[in-house]
Amino acid sequence: MPASQPQAATAAAQDSEGRRLVRKTAVELVVDEVRARILSGECAPGSPLRQEALAEELGVSRIPLREAMRLLSSEGLVDLIPHRGSFVSMLSTEEVQEFFDLRLRLEPWLFRQASTQLTEAELQAATSLVDRMDSASASEWGPLNWQLHGLLYGGARRPAAVNLVRTLHEKSERYFRFQAVNADIRQQSRQEHLELIALCRQRQPDLAEQAMERHIADAAGHILQIVRRYLDAPGAAA
């Protein structure tokens, strides 16, 4: 990380036009930075997060760093092991299966309700997101995927359910990276996304629900297969 970055902990940020933005606390800055490293794969599953070195690198004291580790643990990204320290949580097929089981119960239902309510402007915005995903990096792909799904579910007018699904997507983000680095899976996902948008235009709620169920089930199958290969590789659990 650039040496100047920790200064953000003590100064309000500005946008490109010089307007003051909301100040982030030292804890929030550490959470954002370490989370980004975990989700991008820079910090590998099972690797130690050495608090003394992180505190020095990020320009913060040990107190906000410990609180940041606690928050990341609550997100399932960090394991706090007594007398040993903080470690990046291991990948888990059980976790993947649970996340996608929940998604399969919520998202097809949400999409069915939203599919007949989305405006043409919203569907055009959804298509633009699909196009942006084509050139997105692996770290950008997951957040764009949620923007797309969140937009498609917005028409359901079920904010509590959408927030639950958003949380599942956020917790799944490091698994989405396995999709994002595979060109064939990305292309399949693109075609499925365009199909979902087309079914909204056609006002076909039954077919839309079925297509979303297939879309999520396909993603689960791809990710589970890749995670199993990763965990079976020599040294993966070291």
Coordinates of C-alpha atoms in Angstrom, one line a residue:
M1 CA 0.0 0.0 0.0
P2 CA 1.4 3.5 -0.8
A3 CA 3.0 5.2 2.2
S4 CA 0.5 8.1 1.9
Q5 CA -2.6 6.0 2.3
P6 CA -2.7 5.9 6.2
Q7 CA -3.1 9.7 6.1
A8 CA -6.7 9.0 5.2
A9 CA -7.3 7.9 8.8
T10 CA -6.8 11.5 10.0
A11 CA -8.1 13.6 7.1
A12 CA -11.4 13.8 5.4
A13 CA -11.4 12.5 1.8
Q14 CA -12.1 14.7 -1.2
D15 CA -13.6 13.7 -4.6
S16 CA -12.2 14.8 -7.9
E17 CA -13.9 18.2 -7.7
G18 CA -12.5 18.9 -4.2
R19 CA -15.8 18.3 -2.3
R20 CA -15.4 16.9 1.2
L21 CA -16.6 13.3 1.6
V22 CA -17.5 11.4 4.8
R23 CA -14.5 10.8 7.0
K24 CA -13.7 7.1 7.6
T25 CA -12.4 6.0 11.0
A26 CA -9.2 4.1 11.4
V27 CA -11.2 0.9 12.0
E28 CA -13.2 1.3 8.8
L29 CA -10.0 2.0 6.8
V30 CA -8.4 -1.2 8.1
V31 CA -11.5 -3.3 7.5
D32 CA -11.9 -2.0 3.9
E33 CA -8.2 -2.6 3.1
V34 CA -7.9 -6.1 4.6
R35 CA -11.3 -7.1 3.2
A36 CA -10.2 -6.0 -0.3
R37 CA -6.9 -8.0 0.1
I38 CA -8.8 -11.2 1.1
L39 CA -11.5 -10.9 -1.6
S40 CA -8.9 -10.3 -4.3
G41 CA -6.8 -13.3 -3.2
E42 CA -3.8 -11.2 -2.3
C43 CA -4.2 -12.6 1.3
A44 CA -4.6 -16.4 0.7
P45 CA -6.9 -18.6 2.6
G46 CA -5.2 -19.8 5.8
S47 CA -2.5 -17.2 5.7
P48 CA -1.7 -15.3 8.9
L49 CA -2.6 -11.6 9.3
R50 CA 0.3 -10.3 11.4
Q51 CA -1.2 -7.4 13.4
E52 CA 2.1 -5.7 14.2
A53 CA 3.2 -5.6 10.6
L54 CA -0.3 -4.5 9.4
A55 CA -0.4 -1.7 12.1
E56 CA 2.9 -0.4 10.9
E57 CA 2.0 -0.6 7.2
L58 CA -1.4 1.0 7.6
G59 CA -0.3 3.6 10.0
V60 CA -2.7 2.7 12.8
S61 CA -2.4 1.6 16.4
R62 CA -3.1 -2.0 17.6
I63 CA -6.4 -1.0 19.1
P64 CA -8.3 -0.2 15.9
L65 CA -6.5 -3.1 14.2
R66 CA -7.9 -5.5 16.8
E67 CA -11.4 -4.1 16.4
A68 CA -11.0 -4.4 12.6
M69 CA -10.1 -8.1 12.9
R70 CA -13.1 -8.7 15.1
L71 CA -15.4 -7.1 12.5
L72 CA -13.8 -9.2 9.7
S73 CA -14.3 -12.3 11.8
S74 CA -18.0 -11.5 12.1
E75 CA -18.1 -11.3 8.3
G76 CA -16.6 -14.8 8.1
L77 CA -13.4 -13.6 6.4
V78 CA -11.0 -13.9 9.4
D79 CA -10.5 -16.6 12.0
L80 CA -9.3 -15.4 15.5
I81 CA -7.4 -18.3 17.1
P82 CA -6.5 -17.8 20.8
H83 CA -2.7 -17.6 21.5
R84 CA -2.0 -17.9 17.8
G85 CA -3.5 -14.8 16.1
S86 CA -5.6 -13.8 13.1
F87 CA -5.8 -15.9 9.9
V88 CA -7.7 -15.6 6.7
S89 CA -10.6 -18.0 6.8
M90 CA -10.3 -21.1 4.7
L91 CA -12.5 -21.7 1.7
S92 CA -15.3 -24.1 2.5
T93 CA -17.6 -26.1 0.3
E94 CA -20.1 -26.2 3.1
E95 CA -20.2 -22.4 3.2
V96 CA -20.6 -22.2 -0.5
Q97 CA -23.5 -24.7 -0.4
E98 CA -25.2 -22.8 2.4
F99 CA -24.9 -19.5 0.7
F100 CA -26.4 -20.8 -2.6
D101 CA -29.1 -22.8 -0.8
L102 CA -30.3 -19.6 0.7
R103 CA -30.0 -17.7 -2.6
L104 CA -32.1 -20.4 -4.3
R105 CA -34.9 -19.9 -1.8
L106 CA -34.9 -16.1 -2.0
E107 CA -33.8 -14.8 -5.4
P108 CA -36.1 -16.7 -7.8
W109 CA -39.0 -15.6 -5.7
L110 CA -37.8 -12.0 -5.7
F111 CA -37.1 -12.0 -9.4
R112 CA -40.6 -13.4 -10.2
Q113 CA -42.2 -10.4 -8.4
A114 CA -39.8 -7.9 -9.9
S115 CA -39.8 -9.2 -13.5
T116 CA -43.1 -7.6 -14.5
Q117 CA -42.4 -4.3 -12.7
L118 CA -39.1 -3.2 -14.1
T119 CA -39.2 -0.2 -16.5
E120 CA -37.5 0.0 -19.9
A121 CA -34.9 2.4 -18.4
E122 CA -34.1 0.0 -15.6
L123 CA -33.7 -2.8 -18.1
Q124 CA -31.4 -0.7 -20.3
A125 CA -29.4 0.1 -17.2
A126 CA -29.2 -3.7 -16.5
T127 CA -27.9 -4.3 -20.0
S128 CA -25.3 -1.7 -19.5
L129 CA -24.1 -3.4 -16.4
V130 CA -23.8 -6.7 -18.3
D131 CA -21.6 -4.9 -20.9
R132 CA -19.4 -3.4 -18.1
M133 CA -18.9 -6.9 -16.7
D134 CA -17.3 -8.0 -20.0
S135 CA -14.3 -5.8 -19.4
A136 CA -14.2 -5.9 -15.6
S137 CA -11.3 -7.2 -13.7
A138 CA -11.7 -10.2 -11.4
S139 CA -12.0 -7.9 -8.4
E140 CA -14.6 -5.7 -10.1
W141 CA -16.7 -8.5 -11.4
G142 CA -18.3 -9.5 -8.1
P143 CA -19.5 -6.0 -7.1
L144 CA -20.9 -5.4 -10.6
N145 CA -22.7 -8.7 -10.5
W146 CA -24.4 -7.6 -7.3
Q147 CA -25.3 -4.2 -8.9
L148 CA -27.0 -6.1 -11.7
H149 CA -28.9 -8.5 -9.4
G150 CA -29.8 -5.7 -7.0
L151 CA -31.2 -3.7 -9.9
L152 CA -33.2 -6.7 -11.2
Y153 CA -34.7 -7.4 -7.7
G154 CA -35.5 -3.7 -7.0
G155 CA -38.8 -4.0 -8.9
A156 CA -40.1 -6.4 -6.3
R157 CA -40.3 -3.6 -3.7
R158 CA -39.1 -6.0 -1.0
P159 CA -36.3 -4.0 0.6
A160 CA -35.8 -6.4 3.6
A161 CA -35.4 -9.4 1.3
V162 CA -33.1 -7.5 -1.0
N163 CA -30.9 -6.6 1.9
L164 CA -30.7 -10.2 3.0
V165 CA -29.7 -11.2 -0.6
R166 CA -27.1 -8.4 -0.7
T167 CA -25.5 -9.7 2.5
L168 CA -25.3 -13.2 0.9
H169 CA -23.6 -11.7 -2.2
E170 CA -21.1 -9.8 -0.1
K171 CA -20.2 -12.9 1.9
S172 CA -19.9 -14.9 -1.3
E173 CA -17.7 -12.3 -3.1
R174 CA -14.4 -14.1 -2.7
Y175 CA -16.0 -17.2 -4.3
F176 CA -17.3 -15.1 -7.2
R177 CA -13.6 -14.6 -8.1
F178 CA -13.4 -18.2 -9.3
Q179 CA -16.1 -17.3 -11.8
A180 CA -14.5 -14.0 -12.8
V181 CA -11.1 -15.5 -13.8
N182 CA -12.7 -18.2 -16.0
A183 CA -13.6 -16.9 -19.5
D184 CA -16.0 -19.7 -20.3
I185 CA -18.0 -19.2 -17.1
R186 CA -18.1 -15.5 -17.6
Q187 CA -19.5 -15.9 -21.1
Q188 CA -22.1 -18.3 -19.8
S189 CA -23.0 -15.9 -17.1
R190 CA -23.3 -13.1 -19.6
Q191 CA -25.8 -15.1 -21.8
E192 CA -27.8 -16.0 -18.7
H193 CA -28.0 -12.4 -17.6
L194 CA -29.2 -11.3 -21.0
E195 CA -31.8 -14.0 -20.9
L196 CA -33.1 -12.7 -17.5
I197 CA -33.4 -9.2 -18.9
A198 CA -35.2 -10.5 -22.0
L199 CA -37.7 -12.3 -19.9
C200 CA -38.5 -9.1 -18.0
R201 CA -39.2 -7.4 -21.3
Q202 CA -41.5 -10.2 -22.3
R203 CA -43.3 -10.1 -18.9
Q204 CA -42.9 -13.8 -18.4
P205 CA -42.7 -14.2 -14.5
D206 CA -42.9 -18.0 -14.5
L207 CA -40.1 -18.3 -17.0
A208 CA -38.1 -15.6 -15.3
E209 CA -38.3 -17.4 -12.0
Q210 CA -37.2 -20.7 -13.6
A211 CA -34.3 -19.0 -15.4
M212 CA -33.1 -17.3 -12.2
E213 CA -33.2 -20.7 -10.4
R214 CA -31.1 -22.3 -13.2
H215 CA -28.7 -19.3 -13.2
I216 CA -28.0 -19.6 -9.5
A217 CA -27.8 -23.4 -9.5
D218 CA -25.3 -23.2 -12.4
A219 CA -23.1 -20.7 -10.6
A220 CA -23.2 -22.9 -7.4
G221 CA -22.1 -25.9 -9.5
H222 CA -19.2 -24.1 -11.1
I223 CA -17.9 -22.6 -7.8
L224 CA -18.3 -25.8 -5.8
Q225 CA -16.3 -27.7 -8.5
I226 CA -13.5 -25.2 -8.5
V227 CA -13.3 -24.9 -4.7
R228 CA -13.2 -28.7 -4.3
R229 CA -10.2 -28.8 -6.8
Y230 CA -8.5 -26.0 -4.8
L231 CA -9.0 -27.7 -1.5
D232 CA -7.7 -31.0 -2.9
A233 CA -4.6 -29.5 -4.3
P234 CA -1.3 -30.2 -2.3
G235 CA -0.7 -27.7 0.3
A236 CA -4.1 -26.0 0.1
A237 CA -4.9 -26.5 3.8
A238 CA -1.4 -25.7 5.0

